[in-house]
Coordinates of C-alpha atoms in Angstrom, one line a residue:
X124 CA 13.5 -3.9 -47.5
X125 CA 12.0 -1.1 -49.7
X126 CA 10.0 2.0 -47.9
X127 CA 8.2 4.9 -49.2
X128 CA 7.9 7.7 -46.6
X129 CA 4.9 10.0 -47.5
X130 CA 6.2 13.1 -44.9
X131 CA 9.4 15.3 -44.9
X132 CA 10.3 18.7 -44.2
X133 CA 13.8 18.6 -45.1
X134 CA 13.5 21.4 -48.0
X135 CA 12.2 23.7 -45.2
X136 CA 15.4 22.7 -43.1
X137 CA 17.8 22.9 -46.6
X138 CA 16.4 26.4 -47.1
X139 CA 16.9 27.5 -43.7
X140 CA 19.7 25.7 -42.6
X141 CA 23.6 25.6 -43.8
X142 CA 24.1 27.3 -47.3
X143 CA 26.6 24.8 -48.2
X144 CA 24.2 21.7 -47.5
X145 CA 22.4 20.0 -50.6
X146 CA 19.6 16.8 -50.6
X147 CA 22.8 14.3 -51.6
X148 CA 24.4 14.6 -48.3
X149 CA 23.5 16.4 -45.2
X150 CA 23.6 16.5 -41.7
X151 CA 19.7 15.8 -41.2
X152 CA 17.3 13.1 -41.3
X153 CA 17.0 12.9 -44.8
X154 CA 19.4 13.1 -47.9
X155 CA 19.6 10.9 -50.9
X156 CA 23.2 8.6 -49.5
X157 CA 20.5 7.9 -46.1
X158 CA 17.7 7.3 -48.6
X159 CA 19.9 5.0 -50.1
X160 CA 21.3 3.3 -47.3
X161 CA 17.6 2.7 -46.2
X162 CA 16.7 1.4 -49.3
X163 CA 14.0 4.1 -49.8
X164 CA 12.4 3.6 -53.1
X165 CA 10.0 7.4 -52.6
X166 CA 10.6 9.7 -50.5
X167 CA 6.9 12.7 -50.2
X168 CA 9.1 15.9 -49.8
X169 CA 6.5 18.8 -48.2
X170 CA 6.6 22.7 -48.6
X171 CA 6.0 23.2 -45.3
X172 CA 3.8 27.2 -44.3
X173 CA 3.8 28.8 -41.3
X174 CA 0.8 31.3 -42.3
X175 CA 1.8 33.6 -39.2
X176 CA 5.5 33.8 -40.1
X177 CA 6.3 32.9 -43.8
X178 CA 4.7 36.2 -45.1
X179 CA 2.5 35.5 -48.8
X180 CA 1.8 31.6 -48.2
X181 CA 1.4 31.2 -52.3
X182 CA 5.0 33.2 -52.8
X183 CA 6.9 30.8 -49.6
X184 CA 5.2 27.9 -51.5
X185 CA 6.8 29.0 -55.5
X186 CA 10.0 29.6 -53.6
X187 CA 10.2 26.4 -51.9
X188 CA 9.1 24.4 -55.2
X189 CA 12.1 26.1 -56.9
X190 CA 14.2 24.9 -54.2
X191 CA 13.4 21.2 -54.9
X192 CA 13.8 21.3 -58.2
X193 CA 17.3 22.8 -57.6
X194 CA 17.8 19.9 -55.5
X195 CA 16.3 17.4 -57.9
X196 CA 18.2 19.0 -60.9
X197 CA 21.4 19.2 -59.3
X198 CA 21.2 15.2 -58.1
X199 CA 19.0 13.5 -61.2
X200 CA 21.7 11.1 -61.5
X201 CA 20.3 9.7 -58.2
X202 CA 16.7 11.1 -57.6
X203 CA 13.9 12.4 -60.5
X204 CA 10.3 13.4 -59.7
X205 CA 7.3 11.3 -60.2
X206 CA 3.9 12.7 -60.6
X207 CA 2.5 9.3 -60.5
X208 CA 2.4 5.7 -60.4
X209 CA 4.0 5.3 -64.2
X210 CA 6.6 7.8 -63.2
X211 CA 7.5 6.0 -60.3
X212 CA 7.6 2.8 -62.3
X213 CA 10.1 4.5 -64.8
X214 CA 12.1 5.9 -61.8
X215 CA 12.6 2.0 -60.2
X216 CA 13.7 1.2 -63.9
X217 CA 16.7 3.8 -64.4
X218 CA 17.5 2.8 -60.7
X219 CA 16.7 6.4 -59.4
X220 CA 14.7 7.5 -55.8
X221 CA 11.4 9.1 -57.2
X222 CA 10.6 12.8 -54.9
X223 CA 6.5 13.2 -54.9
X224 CA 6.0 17.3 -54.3
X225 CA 3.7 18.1 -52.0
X226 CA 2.4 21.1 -49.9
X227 CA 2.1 21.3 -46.5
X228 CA -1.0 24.3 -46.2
X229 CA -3.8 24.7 -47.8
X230 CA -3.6 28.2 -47.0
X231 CA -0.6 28.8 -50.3
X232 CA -4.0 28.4 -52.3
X233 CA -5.3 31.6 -51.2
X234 CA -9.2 30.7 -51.5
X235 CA -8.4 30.7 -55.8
X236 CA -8.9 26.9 -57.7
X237 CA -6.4 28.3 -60.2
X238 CA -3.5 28.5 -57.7
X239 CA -4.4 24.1 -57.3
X240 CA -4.7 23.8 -60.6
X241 CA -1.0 26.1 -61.0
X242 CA 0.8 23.7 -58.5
X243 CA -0.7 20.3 -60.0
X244 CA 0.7 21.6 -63.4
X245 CA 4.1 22.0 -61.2
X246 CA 4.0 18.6 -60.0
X247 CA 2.5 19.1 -56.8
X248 CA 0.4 16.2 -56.2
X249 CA -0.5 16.1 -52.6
X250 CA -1.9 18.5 -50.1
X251 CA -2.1 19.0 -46.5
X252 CA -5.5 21.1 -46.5
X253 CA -4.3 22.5 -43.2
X254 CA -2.0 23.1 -40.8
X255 CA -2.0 24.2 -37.3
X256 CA -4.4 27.4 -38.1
X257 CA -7.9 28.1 -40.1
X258 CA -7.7 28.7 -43.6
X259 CA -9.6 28.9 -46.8
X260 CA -10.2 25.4 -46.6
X261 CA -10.8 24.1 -43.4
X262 CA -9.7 24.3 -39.9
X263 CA -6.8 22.4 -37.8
X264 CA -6.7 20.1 -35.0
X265 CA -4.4 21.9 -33.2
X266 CA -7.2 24.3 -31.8
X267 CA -9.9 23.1 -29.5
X268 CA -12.6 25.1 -30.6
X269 CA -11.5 24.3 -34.3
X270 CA -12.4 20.4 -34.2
X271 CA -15.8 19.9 -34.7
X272 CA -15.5 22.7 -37.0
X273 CA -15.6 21.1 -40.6
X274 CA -14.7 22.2 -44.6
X275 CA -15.6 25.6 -45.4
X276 CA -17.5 26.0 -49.2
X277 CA -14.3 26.5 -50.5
X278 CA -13.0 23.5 -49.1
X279 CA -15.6 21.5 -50.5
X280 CA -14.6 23.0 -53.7
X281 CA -11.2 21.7 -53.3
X282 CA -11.8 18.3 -52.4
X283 CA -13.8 17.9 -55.9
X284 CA -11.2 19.5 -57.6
X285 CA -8.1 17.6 -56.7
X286 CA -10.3 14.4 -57.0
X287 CA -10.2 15.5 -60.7
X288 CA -7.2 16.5 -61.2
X289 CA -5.8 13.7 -59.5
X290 CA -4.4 15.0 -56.3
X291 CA -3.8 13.1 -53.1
X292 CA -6.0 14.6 -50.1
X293 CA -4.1 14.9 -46.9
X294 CA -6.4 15.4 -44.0
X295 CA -3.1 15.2 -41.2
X296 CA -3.3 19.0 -39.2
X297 CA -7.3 18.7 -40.5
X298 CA -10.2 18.5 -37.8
X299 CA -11.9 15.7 -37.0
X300 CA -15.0 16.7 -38.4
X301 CA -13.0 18.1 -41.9
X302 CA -11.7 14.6 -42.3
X303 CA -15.3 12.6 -41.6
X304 CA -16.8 15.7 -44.6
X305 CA -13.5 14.6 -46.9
X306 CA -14.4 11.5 -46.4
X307 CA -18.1 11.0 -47.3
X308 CA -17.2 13.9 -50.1
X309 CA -14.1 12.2 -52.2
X310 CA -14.4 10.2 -54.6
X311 CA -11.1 8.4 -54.2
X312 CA -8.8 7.6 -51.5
X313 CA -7.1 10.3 -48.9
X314 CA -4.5 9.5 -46.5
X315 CA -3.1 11.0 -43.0
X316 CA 0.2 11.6 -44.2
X317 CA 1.9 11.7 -41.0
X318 CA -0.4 11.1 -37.9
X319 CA -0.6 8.2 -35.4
X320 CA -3.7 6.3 -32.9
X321 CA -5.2 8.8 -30.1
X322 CA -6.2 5.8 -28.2
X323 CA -2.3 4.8 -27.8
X324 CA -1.0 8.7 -27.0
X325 CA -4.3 11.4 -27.2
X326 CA -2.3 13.8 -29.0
X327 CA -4.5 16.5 -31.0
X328 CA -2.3 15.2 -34.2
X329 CA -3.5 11.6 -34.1
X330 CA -6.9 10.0 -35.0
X331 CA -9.2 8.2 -33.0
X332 CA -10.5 4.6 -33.5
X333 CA -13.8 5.8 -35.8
X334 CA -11.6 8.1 -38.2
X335 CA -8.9 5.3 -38.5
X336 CA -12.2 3.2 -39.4
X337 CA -13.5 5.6 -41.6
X338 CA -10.3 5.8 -43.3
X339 CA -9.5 2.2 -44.1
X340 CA -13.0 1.9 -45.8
X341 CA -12.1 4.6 -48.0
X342 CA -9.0 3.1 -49.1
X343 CA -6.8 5.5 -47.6
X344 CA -3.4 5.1 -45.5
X345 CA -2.1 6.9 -42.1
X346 CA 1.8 7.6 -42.0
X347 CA 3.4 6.5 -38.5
X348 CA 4.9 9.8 -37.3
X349 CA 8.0 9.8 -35.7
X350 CA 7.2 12.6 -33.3
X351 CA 7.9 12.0 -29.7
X352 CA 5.0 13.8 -28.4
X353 CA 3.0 11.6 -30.8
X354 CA 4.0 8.0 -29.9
X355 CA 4.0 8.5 -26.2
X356 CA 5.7 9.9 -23.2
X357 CA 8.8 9.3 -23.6
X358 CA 11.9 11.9 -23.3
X359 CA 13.0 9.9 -27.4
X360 CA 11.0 8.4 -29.9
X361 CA 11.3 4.9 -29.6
X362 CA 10.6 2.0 -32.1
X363 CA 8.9 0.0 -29.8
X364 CA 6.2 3.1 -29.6
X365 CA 5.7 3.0 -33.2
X366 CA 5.1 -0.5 -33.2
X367 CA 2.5 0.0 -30.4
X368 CA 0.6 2.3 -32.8
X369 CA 1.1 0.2 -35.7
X370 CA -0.4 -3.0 -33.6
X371 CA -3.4 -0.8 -32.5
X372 CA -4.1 0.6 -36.0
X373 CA -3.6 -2.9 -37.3
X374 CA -6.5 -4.0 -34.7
X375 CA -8.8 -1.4 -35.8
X376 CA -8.8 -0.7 -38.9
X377 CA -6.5 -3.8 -40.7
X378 CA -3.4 -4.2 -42.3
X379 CA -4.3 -1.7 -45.4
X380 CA -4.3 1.4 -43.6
X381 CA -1.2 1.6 -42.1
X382 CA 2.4 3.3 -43.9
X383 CA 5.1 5.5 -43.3
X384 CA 4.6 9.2 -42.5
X385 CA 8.3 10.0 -40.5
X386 CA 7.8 14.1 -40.3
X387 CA 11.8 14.0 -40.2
X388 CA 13.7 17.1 -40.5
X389 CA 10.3 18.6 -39.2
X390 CA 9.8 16.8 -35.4
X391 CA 11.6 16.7 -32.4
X392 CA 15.9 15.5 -33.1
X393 CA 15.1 12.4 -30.2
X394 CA 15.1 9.8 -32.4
X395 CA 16.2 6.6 -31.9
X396 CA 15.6 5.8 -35.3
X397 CA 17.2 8.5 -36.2
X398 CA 17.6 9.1 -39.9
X399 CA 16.1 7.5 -43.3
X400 CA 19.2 5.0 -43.5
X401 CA 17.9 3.4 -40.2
X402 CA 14.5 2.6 -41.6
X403 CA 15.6 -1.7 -40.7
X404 CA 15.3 -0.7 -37.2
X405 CA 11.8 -0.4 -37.6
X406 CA 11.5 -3.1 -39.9
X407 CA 13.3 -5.6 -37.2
X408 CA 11.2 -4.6 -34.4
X409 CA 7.8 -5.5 -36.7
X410 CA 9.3 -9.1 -37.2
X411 CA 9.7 -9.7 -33.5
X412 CA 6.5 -7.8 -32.6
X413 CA 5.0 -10.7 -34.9
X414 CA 4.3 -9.3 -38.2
X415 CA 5.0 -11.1 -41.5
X416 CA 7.0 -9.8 -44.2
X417 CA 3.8 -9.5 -46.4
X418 CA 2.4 -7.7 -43.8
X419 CA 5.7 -5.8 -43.2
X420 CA 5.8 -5.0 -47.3
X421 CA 2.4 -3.4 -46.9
X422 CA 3.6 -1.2 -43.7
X423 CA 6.2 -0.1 -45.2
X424 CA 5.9 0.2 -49.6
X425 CA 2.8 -1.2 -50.9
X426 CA -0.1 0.2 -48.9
X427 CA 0.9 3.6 -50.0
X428 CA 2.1 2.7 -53.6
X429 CA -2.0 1.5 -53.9
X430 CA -2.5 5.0 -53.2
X431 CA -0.1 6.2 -55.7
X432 CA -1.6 4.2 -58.1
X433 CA -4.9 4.7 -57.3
X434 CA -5.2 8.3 -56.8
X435 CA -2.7 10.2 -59.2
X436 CA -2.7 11.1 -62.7

């Protein structure tokens, strides 16, 4: 079984965590043996911001992006970045795990173009426009007020920009009404890295039935999250309540729009599927919930390789 997980914070937990601890082996969710074990042929690895703790958001960004390329440098016999769907294809050839950079804050752009257009030319090829606060760009779920509140000019400006450069637009952390002006603005695809269904758990993190909608007709994909708080009401995060989700988003918006978004090494240590070598836990549970392996393929690999190959450059 091959996956591609678009969502990880592990570089956050690396840089903050035990000196001694590398991306080979670990004690979180995610290093390269797990990735491995789980037969993980991508793994999306996000420079997460806090923009009330992390101080400059652009500088936290530089110094987490020279972090993974410590990491990737240190393990390239195993792991190499891929900027797009060729460099992926070369990566499966020499038998290596391809990293995709990504940044997690739309606010490490500072309101400048120039600052997107520095991290594509660093590899960054997706980003989260927002977190859990305003920025430049937009303006976050996370805050009542905030989500009818849509892109800002600036935001607009972004959108535009990353379509030409070739950027993935994440719209997870984003307002509802940011991700319906995304969507009629872009020009390709955009996916919710790592959200799940509101009408299964109505969790300000996960969409509702119209923006899964809107979504699939764009193309784009919506990562199951492994969050507790997001699947359901349990005290763990079960499989059975990602395949709940799945089934729902399945029913709503079809087979296409559904992947793998795990948030590990950024959610809640519950897990029942617990780490990136257990990834055939979720993978069983589909097959008895009733899914093919076709079907299963496109959950877990090919729906967000489409978006790989249809989005980046």
């Amino acid at each position: 079984m091959n996956s591609i997980d678009l969502h990880c914070d592990t570089i956050m937990r690396l840089m903050e965590g035990d000196k001694s601890e590398g991306l080979y082996r670990n004690s979180l969710s995610v290093d390269i043996e797990k990735l491995q074990a789980g037969k993980a042929q991508a793994q999306f690895f996000a420079m997460f911001i806090n923009l009330q703790t992390d101080g400059d958001p652009l500088v936290r960004a530089l110094r987490m992006i020279d972090r993974f390329y410590q990491e990737i440098e240190d393990n390239k016999q195993y792991i190499a970045l891929a900027r797009n769907y060729g460099e992926f294809q070369q990566n499966q050839a020499d038998g290596k795990l391809s990293a995709f950079l990504t940044i997690e804050e739309g606010g490490a752009l500072k309101g400048e173009l120039i600052n997107l257009r520095n991290f594509y030319r660093l590899g960054v090829r997706l980003i989260t426009l927002t977190w859990n606060y305003p920025n430049e760009i937009g303006h976050p779920s996370a805050l009542p007020e905030c989500r009818e509140r849509g892109l800002t000019p600036f935001g607009r400006e972004v959108v535009a920009e990353m379509n030409r450069l070739g950027m993935i637009i994440d719209v997870s952390h984003l307002s509802n009404q940011g991700l319906y002006e995304v969507a009629a603005l872009t020009q390709k695809p955009f996916v919710a890295s790592h959200s799940n269904a509101w009408s299964v758990t109505t969790h300000h993190r996960n969409l509702t039935d119209e923006m899964i909608k809107v979504l699939a007709t764009k193309g784009g994909v919506m990562g199951i999250n492994f969050e507790k708080s997001f699947l359901g009401s349990a005290p763990f995060s079960r499989v059975e309540d990602m395949v709940l989700h799945i089934q729902h988003i399945y029913n709503v918006g079809g087979i296409e729009v559904i992947a793998i978004g795990s948030d590990f090494d950024g959610i809640s240590p519950e897990l029942e599927l617990a780490h990136a070598g257990e990834m055939s836990k979720l993978v069983d549970a589909l097959g008895k919930a009733g899914f093919g392996q076709a079907e299963i393929d496109k959950i877990c690999w090919k729906n967000a390789l489409r978006v790989i190959k249809d989005t980046l450059q």
